[in-house]
Coordinates of C-alpha atoms and ligand atoms in Angstrom, one line a residue:
M1 CA 51.6 -39.8 5.2
F2 CA 51.3 -41.0 2.2
L3 CA 47.7 -42.6 2.6
F4 CA 47.0 -39.5 4.8
A5 CA 47.6 -37.6 1.1
A6 CA 45.9 -40.2 -1.2
Q7 CA 43.1 -39.7 0.7
L8 CA 43.0 -36.3 1.0
T9 CA 43.3 -36.4 -3.4
I10 CA 39.9 -38.4 -3.3
H11 CA 38.0 -36.5 -0.7
R12 CA 38.9 -33.5 -3.2
M13 CA 38.1 -35.3 -6.2
S14 CA 35.5 -36.9 -5.5
R15 CA 34.1 -33.4 -3.9
E16 CA 35.1 -31.5 -7.4
I17 CA 32.9 -34.6 -9.2
V18 CA 29.8 -33.9 -6.8
S19 CA 29.9 -30.7 -7.5
G20 CA 30.6 -31.0 -11.3
I21 CA 27.6 -33.4 -11.6
R22 CA 25.8 -30.8 -10.1
H23 CA 27.0 -27.8 -12.2
F24 CA 25.3 -29.9 -15.3
F25 CA 22.1 -30.7 -14.1
F26 CA 21.7 -27.3 -12.0
P27 CA 23.2 -24.6 -13.2
E28 CA 23.5 -21.9 -11.5
T29 CA 22.3 -18.6 -13.2
C30 CA 24.0 -15.2 -13.7
S31 CA 22.1 -12.5 -11.0
S32 CA 22.4 -10.0 -13.7
C33 CA 22.4 -11.7 -17.5
D34 CA 20.8 -15.1 -16.4
K35 CA 24.1 -16.7 -17.9
E36 CA 25.1 -19.9 -17.6
L37 CA 27.4 -19.5 -14.7
P38 CA 30.6 -21.0 -15.4
Q39 CA 31.8 -24.1 -12.4
G40 CA 33.2 -22.1 -8.7
V41 CA 31.6 -18.7 -10.3
S42 CA 28.4 -17.2 -7.7
F43 CA 25.6 -14.3 -8.8
I44 CA 28.0 -12.3 -11.2
C45 CA 29.4 -13.7 -14.6
P46 CA 32.5 -12.7 -15.7
I47 CA 30.7 -10.0 -18.1
C48 CA 29.3 -8.6 -15.4
W49 CA 30.8 -8.9 -14.0
D50 CA 33.6 -6.0 -15.6
E51 CA 30.6 -3.8 -16.4
L52 CA 31.0 -2.7 -12.7
N53 CA 32.2 0.1 -12.4
F54 CA 33.7 0.6 -8.9
T55 CA 33.7 4.4 -7.2
H56 CA 37.2 3.2 -5.4
F57 CA 36.4 6.0 -2.2
E58 CA 37.3 3.6 0.4
K59 CA 41.2 5.2 -1.3
F60 CA 40.6 8.4 -1.3
E61 CA 41.7 10.9 0.7
T62 CA 39.7 14.2 0.2
S63 CA 36.1 14.3 0.2
T64 CA 33.9 12.3 -2.5
S65 CA 30.4 13.1 -4.7
A66 CA 29.0 10.7 -2.3
E67 CA 30.1 13.5 0.3
Q68 CA 29.0 16.3 -0.8
I69 CA 25.7 14.7 -1.3
F70 CA 25.3 16.1 2.2
W71 CA 27.1 19.2 2.5
G72 CA 25.3 21.8 4.0
R73 CA 22.5 19.0 5.1
I74 CA 23.3 17.8 8.0
G75 CA 27.0 16.2 9.2
I76 CA 27.8 12.8 8.0
S77 CA 31.4 11.9 9.3
H78 CA 32.4 9.5 5.9
V79 CA 30.0 8.4 2.9
F80 CA 31.3 4.3 1.5
S81 CA 29.5 3.8 -2.2
I82 CA 31.1 1.1 -3.9
I83 CA 29.4 0.9 -7.4
Y84 CA 27.8 3.8 -9.8
Y85 CA 24.1 2.6 -10.8
E86 CA 24.3 3.1 -14.3
S87 CA 20.9 2.1 -16.1
G88 CA 21.4 -0.5 -18.8
K89 CA 24.3 -1.9 -17.2
S90 CA 24.3 -5.0 -15.3
I91 CA 24.2 -2.6 -12.1
Q92 CA 21.3 -1.6 -12.6
N93 CA 20.1 -5.5 -12.5
I94 CA 21.9 -6.9 -10.0
L95 CA 19.9 -3.8 -7.3
H96 CA 16.4 -4.4 -9.2
Q97 CA 16.9 -8.6 -8.2
I98 CA 18.0 -7.3 -4.7
K99 CA 14.6 -4.5 -4.2
Y100 CA 12.1 -7.0 -6.1
Q101 CA 13.6 -10.6 -6.7
N102 CA 13.0 -12.0 -3.9
A103 CA 17.1 -12.0 -4.3
K104 CA 18.5 -12.6 -0.4
E105 CA 21.7 -13.8 -1.2
L106 CA 22.6 -12.4 -3.4
A107 CA 22.0 -9.5 -1.2
V108 CA 24.0 -10.6 1.1
Y109 CA 26.4 -11.8 -1.0
M110 CA 26.8 -8.0 -2.5
G111 CA 27.1 -6.4 1.3
E112 CA 30.3 -9.2 1.5
L113 CA 31.6 -7.6 -1.0
V114 CA 31.4 -4.3 -0.1
G115 CA 32.5 -4.9 3.5
K116 CA 36.1 -6.7 1.4
R117 CA 36.6 -3.7 -0.3
L118 CA 36.3 -1.8 2.8
A119 CA 38.5 -3.4 5.2
E120 CA 42.2 -1.9 4.9
N121 CA 39.8 1.5 5.0
N122 CA 40.7 3.3 8.0
D123 CA 37.9 5.4 8.6
F124 CA 35.4 2.6 7.8
Q125 CA 38.0 0.6 10.2
S126 CA 36.2 3.3 13.4
I127 CA 32.8 2.3 12.7
D128 CA 31.2 0.1 15.8
A129 CA 28.0 -1.6 14.3
L130 CA 25.6 -1.0 11.2
I131 CA 22.1 0.2 11.0
P132 CA 20.0 -0.8 8.5
I133 CA 17.9 1.5 6.9
P134 CA 14.5 -0.2 7.2
L135 CA 10.7 -1.1 5.6
H136 CA 7.5 -0.1 6.9
D137 CA 6.2 -3.1 8.6
K138 CA 3.2 -4.0 5.8
K139 CA 5.9 -3.8 3.0
E140 CA 8.6 -6.4 4.8
F141 CA 5.8 -8.8 5.0
I142 CA 4.8 -8.7 1.4
R143 CA 8.6 -8.1 0.0
G144 CA 9.2 -10.8 2.5
Y145 CA 13.2 -9.0 3.8
N146 CA 15.0 -5.9 3.5
Q147 CA 17.1 -6.3 1.4
S148 CA 18.9 -3.3 3.8
L149 CA 19.5 -5.6 6.6
L150 CA 21.0 -8.7 3.9
I151 CA 23.1 -6.0 2.7
A152 CA 24.3 -5.3 6.8
N153 CA 24.8 -9.5 7.5
G154 CA 26.8 -9.4 4.2
L155 CA 29.2 -6.5 5.8
K156 CA 28.6 -8.2 9.3
N157 CA 29.9 -12.3 7.6
Q158 CA 33.2 -10.0 6.4
T159 CA 34.2 -7.8 9.1
N160 CA 33.1 -8.9 12.7
K161 CA 31.1 -5.7 13.1
P162 CA 27.1 -5.5 14.5
V163 CA 24.3 -5.4 12.5
I164 CA 21.6 -3.0 15.0
E165 CA 18.2 -2.5 14.5
I166 CA 17.4 0.5 15.8
L167 CA 15.2 2.7 13.7
R168 CA 11.5 2.0 12.4
R169 CA 10.4 3.5 9.4
K170 CA 6.6 5.1 10.7
K171 CA 4.7 4.9 7.9
H172 CA 4.8 4.0 4.4
H173 CA 5.7 6.6 1.7
E174 CA 5.1 6.9 -2.3
S175 CA 8.1 5.4 -4.8
Q176 CA 10.9 8.3 -4.6
T177 CA 11.9 8.2 -8.2
K178 CA 9.9 10.6 -10.2
K179 CA 9.5 13.2 -7.9
S180 CA 12.2 16.4 -7.2
R181 CA 14.7 16.6 -4.2
E182 CA 12.5 19.3 -2.8
E183 CA 10.0 16.8 -2.9
R184 CA 11.7 14.1 -1.3
W185 CA 12.9 15.2 1.4
Q186 CA 8.7 16.4 1.9
N187 CA 8.1 12.7 1.0
V188 CA 10.5 11.1 4.1
K189 CA 12.0 14.1 6.7
D190 CA 9.5 12.4 9.3
I191 CA 9.9 8.7 8.7
F192 CA 12.0 7.3 11.0
S193 CA 11.7 7.2 15.0
I194 CA 13.9 5.5 16.8
A195 CA 13.1 2.1 18.0
R196 CA 14.3 1.2 21.3
K197 CA 14.9 4.1 22.7
D198 CA 16.4 3.0 26.4
D199 CA 18.8 1.1 24.1
K200 CA 22.8 2.6 24.0
I201 CA 24.6 2.8 20.3
P202 CA 27.8 2.9 20.2
K203 CA 30.3 6.3 19.1
H204 CA 30.6 6.0 15.3
I205 CA 27.5 4.2 13.4
A206 CA 27.1 3.7 9.4
I207 CA 22.9 4.1 7.7
V208 CA 23.6 1.3 5.5
D209 CA 21.2 0.9 2.4
D210 CA 21.8 -0.4 -1.0
V211 CA 21.8 3.3 -3.1
L212 CA 22.8 6.2 -2.4
T213 CA 20.7 9.1 -5.0
T214 CA 20.0 11.7 -3.6
G215 CA 21.2 11.2 0.2
S216 CA 16.5 12.3 1.7
T217 CA 16.2 9.1 3.8
I218 CA 19.4 8.2 5.1
E219 CA 19.9 12.1 6.0
S220 CA 15.8 11.2 7.8
A221 CA 17.0 8.1 8.6
A222 CA 20.4 10.2 10.8
M223 CA 18.0 13.1 11.7
A224 CA 16.3 10.4 13.8
I225 CA 19.1 9.0 15.3
L226 CA 20.7 12.4 16.1
K227 CA 17.4 13.6 17.8
N228 CA 17.6 10.2 19.9
Y229 CA 22.0 10.9 20.1
P230 CA 23.8 14.3 19.1
E231 CA 27.0 12.5 20.2
T232 CA 26.6 9.8 17.5
K233 CA 29.7 10.1 14.5
I234 CA 27.7 8.9 11.3
S235 CA 29.1 7.9 9.0
V236 CA 27.4 5.2 5.5
I237 CA 27.8 2.2 3.3
T238 CA 25.5 2.0 0.4
I239 CA 26.0 -0.9 -2.5
A240 CA 26.1 1.9 -5.6
L241 CA 25.9 5.8 -5.9
A242 CA 23.6 7.3 -8.3
K243 CA 23.9 10.8 -9.6
S244 CA 20.7 12.3 -9.0
Ligands
ZN1 ZN1 25.7 -11.9 -16.6

C-alpha cells in the first residue's frame, strides 16, 4: 500500500515536472491579450477573464433582454447568451479569434464554458439537440471550420446533447455589420434551408451561434426549421449578446 502511494506520488510529481518544463519552453499565451498564461490556466488569463461581463440569464425567472429581441417576430422559447459583448474588452478579442484567427480549440472551450453555466437550468435541460448555424460551403472551405459547429461540439462535450447539422446555407451574403435591422433582415431572410428533409428532429432544439446581435440570422434559421417542422420548440444559445 505504502509502495503504491509512493509510486503514485512520484508519478504525479514527474508529470508536474514535465508540464513545468514544457511550460518553460513553450508557454501558452492568452487568447485575448497574448500574454503568457500562468501554468495550469487554459486559453484566457485571469485579467481577461475578469473583464468578461456574464449576463447570468441562466438564473433569470423572467424574460431577458435577449429573449425580447425576438418578440413580435418569431416564437423563440428561451435565449441563453452568456456574456455581454463589449468592444475593447476581452470578449471582443475572443470572438475575433474564434471567427477569423483559426482558434478552433478556443471555440470548443467556450462551448464547454457555456455548457457548464447552463447545466443547472431546467429549460436548458429540456433541450434535446443542438443545431449550429452553418456557414456557406465556400466560406467554410476558405475558413477551414465553422465556429458555430465547434461551439456546439463544446456544449456537447459538457452536456451530452447531440449536435444535428440539419441547416444548410443557400447563399453567401455580405457582411452584416454596417446594416440596419431591416437591411439585415432583407439580407438573410431566405438564406437557410433544411439539408436532409427526411430527418426527424426532436421536440425542443437550440440554435447555436457565436453572438446574438439583431437576431436576423437566427430568425431566418428558425423560420427554415419551422417551415419544415412546425411543431418544434426552438431555443437559442450564443456565447455573447451584443446590444444593437
Ligand atoms: Zn489575457
